[in-house]
C-alpha angles and dihedrals in degrees: 000000000000116000098213100079090054096047113126090213092064091048091054092053096050122096113262094254093054092045093052093046091054098037089122091068092078088072095057097089091051091052092046090053092047093050090050090048093055091049091049091051090050094046092048090054094044089053093061106022094090090057089067093052139067125240091279093055097254116136114254093177100046096174093050090046093051093045090053093052092047090054092047093048094048093050093046094049091058088061093045087059088057090053090050090052099046109013102080094054093048091046091052090048093050093051091048092050097043120092126213090254091056090068092053103045142347137074095306100039097100093044092049091052090051090060094070093095100038094088091063092046093052093045094051092045089050091051090052090053092049090052089051091052090050092050092051091048091051091050092052093046103041105027111030109205094017092103091073090054100046107023095090094053091043089053091052091052092049093047092048091051090047096053092086090056091047090052091052092048090052085067104033095036097066089046089055091048094049093047092047092048093050096046094046090050092049091050088052092052093048092047090050091049092052091046090052091050090052091047092052092047092050092047091051091048092049092048092052090050093051093052088062128216118332114259115267117260115256113264116267115255114261117266114260115259126234114297116267110244114245118252113245117231 
């Protein structure tokens, strides 16, 4: 992912209308980091999971196996939370900036097509988070002090249920980041091109003004008078 479209300096130099229209771009780095974090959590678990299993894939160290999955799920869920916080705005911005032709061909076409299922993933992950919030609220309201006893297990259950969404976001998330990065960059280039056209037009107009009015055309020669009659001899 190129860093330039996400640079704060460029955003500060853009006209207000362009900045507002591309406000979603400020979330791109967070999503890129979250997608990489999910992949790292998955790769770290894959690197050691076989060591807990026999040749047929059955766990021989069940406690170590479960502890490893709990760690993976907890790490991945932190990044899912980032997608819930920033993903919807970026997704809406990408769809507003994309043109019909972008889905058919071009640098972002494959990534845009991969986004068709991300709405469902974000919605289901969001529902899981809302259910978690409700459970915590019920604990605090009905059984004061019970949160300390059951929160850890409830977190494990939530994280385990959320792993599937994290796994899907590890695929759809990078596609969203790449598409957003491309479309924001294209908008920058087009904005710069329009600004340059305006600058050239203003410079040409100013130059014409400084040259002053064009000199008046020379007066037309007087019309010839009536012919002089010839003198008879």
